[in-house]
Coordinates of C-alpha atoms and ligand atoms in Angstrom, one line a residue:
M1 CA 0.0 0.0 0.0
Y2 CA 1.1 3.5 -0.8
Q3 CA 0.8 6.7 1.3
S4 CA -0.6 9.9 0.0
R5 CA 0.6 13.5 0.6
I6 CA -0.4 17.0 -0.3
S7 CA 2.1 18.1 -2.9
G8 CA 0.6 21.4 -4.0
L9 CA -1.9 24.0 -2.6
G10 CA -3.7 26.9 -4.2
K11 CA -6.6 29.3 -3.4
Y12 CA -8.8 31.8 -5.3
L13 CA -10.9 34.4 -3.6
P14 CA -13.1 36.8 -5.6
E15 CA -11.8 40.4 -5.3
N16 CA -15.1 41.9 -4.1
V17 CA -14.8 42.5 -0.3
V18 CA -18.1 42.8 1.6
T19 CA -17.7 44.2 5.1
N20 CA -20.2 43.8 8.0
K21 CA -20.9 47.5 7.6
D22 CA -21.8 46.9 3.9
L23 CA -24.3 44.2 5.1
S24 CA -25.8 46.5 7.7
K25 CA -26.9 48.9 4.9
I26 CA -29.1 46.2 3.3
M27 CA -30.4 44.3 6.3
D28 CA -31.0 44.8 10.0
T29 CA -27.6 43.7 11.4
S30 CA -24.5 45.3 12.8
D31 CA -20.7 44.8 12.8
E32 CA -20.9 44.4 16.5
W33 CA -23.4 41.5 16.4
I34 CA -21.6 39.7 13.6
Q35 CA -18.1 40.0 15.1
E36 CA -19.3 39.1 18.6
R37 CA -21.2 35.9 17.5
T38 CA -18.9 34.7 14.7
G39 CA -15.6 36.6 14.6
I40 CA -16.3 37.5 10.9
R41 CA -15.3 41.0 9.8
E42 CA -15.6 40.7 6.0
R43 CA -16.2 38.1 3.3
R44 CA -15.8 37.9 -0.4
H45 CA -18.8 37.9 -2.7
I46 CA -18.6 37.3 -6.5
R47 CA -19.4 40.7 -8.0
K48 CA -22.6 40.7 -10.1
G49 CA -21.7 40.3 -13.8
S50 CA -18.3 38.8 -13.0
E51 CA -17.3 35.6 -14.8
D52 CA -16.4 33.8 -11.5
T53 CA -18.3 30.6 -11.0
T54 CA -17.9 27.7 -8.5
A55 CA -16.1 25.7 -11.2
S56 CA -13.9 28.6 -12.5
M57 CA -12.8 29.6 -9.0
G58 CA -12.0 25.9 -8.4
A59 CA -10.0 25.8 -11.6
A60 CA -8.1 29.0 -10.7
A61 CA -7.1 27.5 -7.3
A62 CA -6.2 24.2 -9.0
R63 CA -3.9 25.8 -11.5
I64 CA -1.8 27.3 -8.7
A65 CA -1.9 23.9 -6.7
I66 CA -0.8 22.0 -9.8
E67 CA 2.1 24.4 -10.6
R68 CA 3.3 24.2 -6.9
A69 CA 3.1 20.4 -7.1
G70 CA 5.5 20.6 -10.0
I71 CA 3.4 18.6 -12.4
Q72 CA 1.6 19.2 -15.7
T73 CA -2.2 19.3 -15.7
E74 CA -2.3 16.2 -18.0
E75 CA -0.8 14.3 -15.1
I76 CA -4.0 14.7 -13.0
E77 CA -5.7 11.3 -13.1
L78 CA -8.8 12.1 -11.1
I79 CA -10.7 15.3 -10.1
L80 CA -12.7 15.3 -6.8
F81 CA -14.8 18.4 -6.6
A82 CA -16.4 19.3 -3.2
T83 CA -19.2 21.9 -3.2
L84 CA -22.8 22.6 -2.1
S85 CA -23.2 25.3 -4.7
P86 CA -22.4 23.6 -8.1
D87 CA -22.7 25.6 -11.3
Y88 CA -25.5 23.4 -12.5
Y89 CA -28.0 21.1 -10.8
F90 CA -26.4 18.5 -13.1
P91 CA -23.8 17.7 -14.3
G92 CA -21.4 18.3 -11.4
S93 CA -18.7 21.0 -11.4
G94 CA -15.8 18.5 -11.6
V95 CA -16.4 17.9 -15.3
L96 CA -16.4 21.7 -15.9
V97 CA -13.0 21.9 -14.2
Q98 CA -11.7 19.1 -16.3
E99 CA -12.7 21.1 -19.4
L100 CA -11.3 24.4 -18.0
L101 CA -8.0 22.8 -17.2
E102 CA -7.9 21.3 -20.7
I103 CA -7.2 17.8 -19.4
P104 CA -8.1 15.6 -22.4
T105 CA -10.3 13.2 -20.4
C106 CA -10.1 12.0 -16.8
P107 CA -12.6 10.8 -14.2
A108 CA -14.3 13.7 -12.3
M109 CA -16.5 13.2 -9.3
D110 CA -18.5 15.7 -7.2
I111 CA -18.6 15.2 -3.4
R112 CA -21.8 16.5 -1.8
N113 CA -20.8 16.8 1.9
Q114 CA -21.0 20.6 2.4
C115 CA -18.7 21.9 5.2
S116 CA -17.1 18.4 5.5
G117 CA -16.7 18.1 1.7
F118 CA -12.9 18.7 1.5
I119 CA -12.2 16.1 4.3
Y120 CA -14.5 13.6 2.5
A121 CA -12.7 14.4 -0.8
L122 CA -9.3 14.1 0.7
S123 CA -10.1 10.8 2.3
T124 CA -11.5 9.5 -1.0
A125 CA -8.3 10.6 -2.8
D126 CA -6.2 8.9 -0.1
Q127 CA -8.0 5.6 -0.7
F128 CA -7.3 5.8 -4.5
I129 CA -3.7 6.6 -3.9
K130 CA -3.3 3.8 -1.2
T131 CA -4.6 1.1 -3.6
G132 CA -2.1 2.3 -6.3
M133 CA -4.9 3.2 -8.8
Y134 CA -3.8 6.8 -9.2
K135 CA -0.6 8.9 -8.5
N136 CA -1.9 12.4 -8.8
I137 CA -5.4 13.5 -7.7
L138 CA -6.8 17.0 -7.8
V139 CA -9.1 17.8 -4.8
I140 CA -11.0 21.1 -4.9
G141 CA -13.4 22.8 -2.5
S142 CA -15.3 25.7 -4.0
E143 CA -18.4 27.7 -3.2
N144 CA -20.5 30.4 -4.7
H145 CA -22.8 31.2 -1.8
S146 CA -23.5 34.9 -2.5
G147 CA -25.9 34.4 -5.4
G148 CA -28.2 32.1 -3.4
L149 CA -28.5 33.9 0.0
D150 CA -31.5 35.8 1.3
M151 CA -29.8 39.2 1.6
T152 CA -32.7 40.7 3.6
T153 CA -33.3 40.9 7.3
R154 CA -35.3 37.7 7.0
G155 CA -32.2 35.8 6.0
R156 CA -29.7 37.5 8.2
G157 CA -29.1 34.5 10.6
V158 CA -27.5 32.7 7.6
S159 CA -26.5 35.2 5.0
V160 CA -24.0 37.2 7.2
I161 CA -21.9 34.0 7.8
F162 CA -21.2 32.7 4.3
G163 CA -18.7 33.8 1.7
D164 CA -17.4 32.7 -1.7
G165 CA -14.0 31.2 -2.6
A166 CA -12.1 28.1 -3.5
G167 CA -9.1 26.1 -2.4
A168 CA -7.3 23.2 -4.1
A169 CA -4.8 20.5 -3.3
V170 CA -2.9 18.0 -5.4
I171 CA -2.7 14.7 -3.6
T172 CA 0.3 12.6 -4.7
R173 CA 1.7 9.1 -4.1
E174 CA 4.3 9.1 -1.4
E175 CA 6.6 6.2 -0.7
N176 CA 7.6 7.2 2.8
P177 CA 5.0 5.6 5.2
E178 CA 5.7 8.1 7.9
R179 CA 4.8 11.1 5.8
G180 CA 1.5 12.4 4.4
V181 CA -2.1 11.5 5.3
L182 CA -1.8 9.2 8.3
S183 CA -5.5 8.6 8.6
S184 CA -8.9 10.1 7.9
H185 CA -12.2 9.7 9.8
L186 CA -15.7 10.3 8.4
H187 CA -19.1 10.4 9.9
S188 CA -22.7 11.4 9.2
E189 CA -26.0 11.6 11.1
G190 CA -28.9 12.1 8.7
K191 CA -31.5 12.6 11.3
F192 CA -30.4 16.2 11.3
A193 CA -30.5 16.6 7.5
E194 CA -33.0 19.4 7.5
E195 CA -31.4 21.4 10.3
L196 CA -28.9 22.9 7.9
S197 CA -30.3 22.6 4.4
L198 CA -31.6 24.0 1.2
I199 CA -34.8 22.1 0.4
G200 CA -36.3 23.7 -2.7
P201 CA -36.0 23.5 -5.6
S202 CA -35.2 19.8 -5.5
T203 CA -36.9 16.5 -6.4
N204 CA -39.0 17.1 -3.3
R205 CA -40.2 20.3 -5.0
W206 CA -39.7 20.3 -8.7
V207 CA -39.6 23.6 -10.5
P208 CA -43.1 23.4 -12.2
E209 CA -44.6 23.1 -8.7
I210 CA -42.6 26.1 -7.4
L211 CA -43.5 28.2 -10.5
E212 CA -47.1 27.4 -10.2
A213 CA -47.2 28.4 -6.5
N214 CA -45.3 31.6 -7.4
D215 CA -45.0 32.4 -3.7
P216 CA -42.4 35.1 -2.8
S217 CA -42.8 34.3 0.9
D218 CA -41.5 30.8 0.2
E219 CA -38.2 30.5 2.2
S220 CA -37.3 27.1 0.9
Y221 CA -35.4 28.7 -2.0
F222 CA -32.8 29.8 0.6
P223 CA -30.5 27.9 2.9
F224 CA -32.0 27.2 6.4
M225 CA -29.9 26.8 9.5
N226 CA -30.9 25.9 13.1
G227 CA -27.9 27.9 14.3
Q228 CA -27.9 26.9 18.0
L229 CA -28.5 23.2 17.3
V230 CA -25.7 23.3 14.7
F231 CA -23.4 25.1 17.2
K232 CA -24.0 22.6 20.0
N233 CA -23.4 19.6 17.7
A234 CA -20.4 21.2 16.1
V235 CA -18.4 21.7 19.3
V236 CA -19.1 18.1 20.4
R237 CA -18.3 16.4 17.0
F238 CA -15.2 18.5 16.3
S239 CA -13.7 17.5 19.6
E240 CA -14.7 13.8 19.1
V241 CA -13.4 13.4 15.6
I242 CA -10.1 15.2 16.4
M243 CA -9.6 12.8 19.4
E244 CA -10.6 9.8 17.2
G245 CA -7.8 10.8 14.7
L246 CA -5.2 11.3 17.4
Q247 CA -6.0 8.0 19.1
A248 CA -5.9 6.1 15.8
N249 CA -2.3 7.2 15.5
K250 CA -1.5 6.8 19.2
L251 CA -0.9 10.5 19.5
S252 CA -1.9 12.9 22.3
P253 CA -3.1 16.5 21.8
E254 CA 0.4 17.8 22.7
A255 CA 1.6 16.3 19.4
I256 CA -0.5 18.8 17.3
D257 CA 1.6 21.4 15.6
M258 CA -1.3 23.0 13.7
L259 CA -5.0 22.5 13.8
I260 CA -6.9 23.8 10.8
P261 CA -10.6 23.6 11.6
H262 CA -13.3 24.2 9.1
Q263 CA -14.0 27.9 9.4
A264 CA -17.6 27.7 10.7
N265 CA -17.5 30.2 13.5
L266 CA -14.5 31.7 15.4
R267 CA -16.3 30.8 18.7
I268 CA -16.4 27.1 17.7
S269 CA -12.6 27.2 16.8
Q270 CA -11.9 28.9 20.1
F271 CA -13.9 26.3 22.0
V272 CA -12.0 23.4 20.4
Q273 CA -8.6 25.2 20.9
K274 CA -9.4 25.5 24.6
K275 CA -10.6 21.9 24.8
F276 CA -7.3 20.6 23.4
G277 CA -5.1 23.1 25.3
L278 CA -3.7 24.6 22.1
Q279 CA -1.9 28.0 21.9
D280 CA -3.1 30.6 19.4
H281 CA -0.3 29.8 16.9
Q282 CA -1.4 26.2 16.8
V283 CA -4.8 26.9 15.4
Y284 CA -5.3 28.6 12.1
N285 CA -8.2 30.9 11.6
N286 CA -9.1 33.2 8.7
I287 CA -12.9 33.3 9.0
Q288 CA -12.4 37.0 10.0
H289 CA -11.6 37.8 6.3
Y290 CA -13.5 35.2 4.3
G291 CA -16.5 34.1 6.4
N292 CA -17.6 30.5 6.1
T293 CA -16.8 29.2 2.6
T294 CA -18.0 25.6 3.5
A295 CA -16.1 23.1 1.2
G296 CA -13.6 25.9 0.4
S297 CA -12.7 26.8 3.9
I298 CA -10.2 24.1 4.8
P299 CA -8.2 24.2 1.6
I300 CA -8.2 28.1 1.6
A301 CA -7.0 28.1 5.2
L302 CA -4.4 25.4 4.6
T303 CA -3.1 27.2 1.6
E304 CA -2.9 30.5 3.5
A305 CA -1.2 28.8 6.5
W306 CA 1.3 27.2 4.1
E307 CA 1.9 30.4 2.2
E308 CA 2.7 32.2 5.5
G309 CA 5.2 29.5 6.4
Q310 CA 3.1 28.3 9.3
V311 CA 3.1 24.7 8.0
K312 CA 6.6 23.2 8.0
E313 CA 8.1 19.8 7.0
G314 CA 7.6 17.3 9.7
D315 CA 4.7 19.1 11.4
L316 CA 1.7 17.2 12.6
L317 CA -1.4 18.8 11.1
V318 CA -5.0 18.1 12.1
L319 CA -7.8 19.0 9.7
A320 CA -11.4 18.8 11.1
A321 CA -14.8 19.8 9.8
F322 CA -18.5 19.7 10.8
G323 CA -21.5 20.8 8.9
S324 CA -24.7 20.1 7.0
G325 CA -25.9 16.5 6.9
F326 CA -24.8 16.5 9.7
T327 CA -21.5 15.3 8.5
W328 CA -18.1 15.6 10.1
G329 CA -14.6 14.3 9.7
S330 CA -10.9 14.7 10.4
A331 CA -7.6 14.0 8.7
I332 CA -4.2 13.6 10.5
I333 CA -1.3 14.6 8.3
R334 CA 2.5 14.5 8.8
W335 CA 3.7 17.3 6.5
Ligands
LIG401 O1 -20.4 25.5 8.8 C1 -21.1 24.8 9.7 C2 -22.4 25.4 9.9 N1 -22.6 26.6 10.6 C3 -22.2 26.7 11.9 O2 -21.4 26.1 12.5 C4 -22.9 27.9 12.6 C5 -23.3 27.5 14.0 N2 -24.2 28.5 14.6 C6 -23.7 29.7 14.9 O3 -22.6 30.0 14.6 C7 -24.7 30.6 15.6 O4 -25.9 29.9 16.0 C8 -25.1 31.9 14.8 C9 -23.9 32.8 14.7 C10 -25.5 31.5 13.4 C11 -26.2 32.7 15.5 O5 -25.8 33.0 16.8 P1 -26.8 32.7 18.0 O6 -26.2 33.2 19.2 O7 -27.2 31.3 18.0 O8 -28.0 33.6 17.6 P2 -29.6 33.2 17.4 O9 -29.8 32.6 16.1 O10 -30.1 32.5 18.7 O11 -30.3 34.7 17.4 C12 -30.2 35.6 18.5 C13 -30.8 36.9 18.1 C14 -32.2 36.7 17.5 O12 -33.0 37.8 18.0 P3 -34.0 37.7 19.2 O13 -35.0 36.6 18.8 O14 -33.2 37.3 20.4 O15 -34.6 39.0 19.3 C15 -32.0 36.8 16.1 O16 -33.1 37.3 15.4 O17 -30.0 37.5 17.1 C16 -30.9 37.8 16.0 N3 -30.0 37.7 14.8 C17 -29.3 38.8 14.3 N4 -29.2 40.0 14.7 C18 -28.4 40.8 14.1 C19 -29.8 36.7 14.0 N5 -29.0 37.0 13.0 C20 -28.7 38.3 13.2 C21 -27.8 39.2 12.5 N6 -27.7 40.4 13.0 N7 -27.1 38.8 11.4

C-alpha cells in the first residue's frame, strides 16, 4: 500500500470584499453583532456580472496547486470536486474543471458533503492513492454562496456568515510511510439533515410546482440553519473526531503542531482550541476575512497557512470539519 501526501496547494478568492458595515446597509444587522457571535469582519462575494463561478474559481485555485506540485495538468488522473453550490443542478462541477484545465479526459466526481466536503474528498483521494490506482489527484473545495443567499433581514441569521471562494490540493503518491495522510475519519447523522439545508428547488419540490405556487414568501429557496443546534453539535463532534484521529495514530493533543478547523465560526474554533489546550499559533483561523466558505474553507485556510510559512516539513497537522448532513470528519497529516 502507498501513502498519499499534499504536494501542492492553491486558493482563489473573488476580489469583491463585503464588510459587515456593507451588510448593515441592506439588512438589520451590525458589525458588533456579527463579530461578537462569529468573529467575521468581512467576506468575499462574487461581483454581479463577474465571470467567476464555482467551477472557474476551483480551476483557478487548481492551476496554482498544480504548478506548486511541479506537475503538468495532464498528469492529473482524477478530479474530486467538493461543493454545495455547483454551477448546475447537473452535471457536477468536476467535469467543468476538467474542461477548464484542458485535461483531455479524466474521471471527475462531485462530493456532496458541504462543510465536510474537503475532508471527504481528501479521504477519498487517499484511498485511490493507497490502492495504487492513481498517482496524482486534484481535490477542490469551492463555493459560490452569495448568489443564493437571502440578503434581507429575514435571512440575516444565515447570510452574514457565508462567503465565496475556492481552495485546491494536489494529492500525490508518497513512498515514505511516515509522511502524508496518516489517517482520515468520516461520519454522518442524517436525522439532522433538514437542520442545515436548502430544500427547494429539489426533487421534493420540482420547478413546475414552485413556479405554479409563485410564492415570494416561500423561504425554501434559501438555505436554512438551526444555528444553535448546529453550534451545539459542532463543538461536540469537532472534539470527538479530532480525538478519534489522534487515538488512531497513538498521539496525544500535545503532538499537534497545527489544527486547521473548518471555518464555521471563530467561537467554535476557540472552544476546540481550549478543549485541546492549544496555543493561538497552533490553530489557524481566517474566518475573519472570508466568512464560512463551506467546502472551500479548509483548503483556503491550509493554503494560506502554508503560504505564510506556518506549516513546515515534519509538522503534525490536524484538519477537522463539521456541517450540514450532519457530516463531520478529520484527517491527520504528517507534513
Ligand atoms: O459550517 C457549519 C455550519 N454553521 C455553523 O457552524 C454555525 C453554527 N451556529 C452559529 O454560529 C450561531 O448559532 C449563529 C452565529 C448562526 C447565530 O448566533 P446565535 O447566538 O445562535 O443567535 P440566534 O440565532 O439565537 O439569534 C439571537 C438573536 C435573535 O434575535 P431575538 O430573537 O433574540 O430578538 C436573532 O433574530 O439575534 C438575531 N439575529 C441577528 N441580529 C443581528 C440573528 N442573526 C442576526 C444578524 N444580525 N445577522
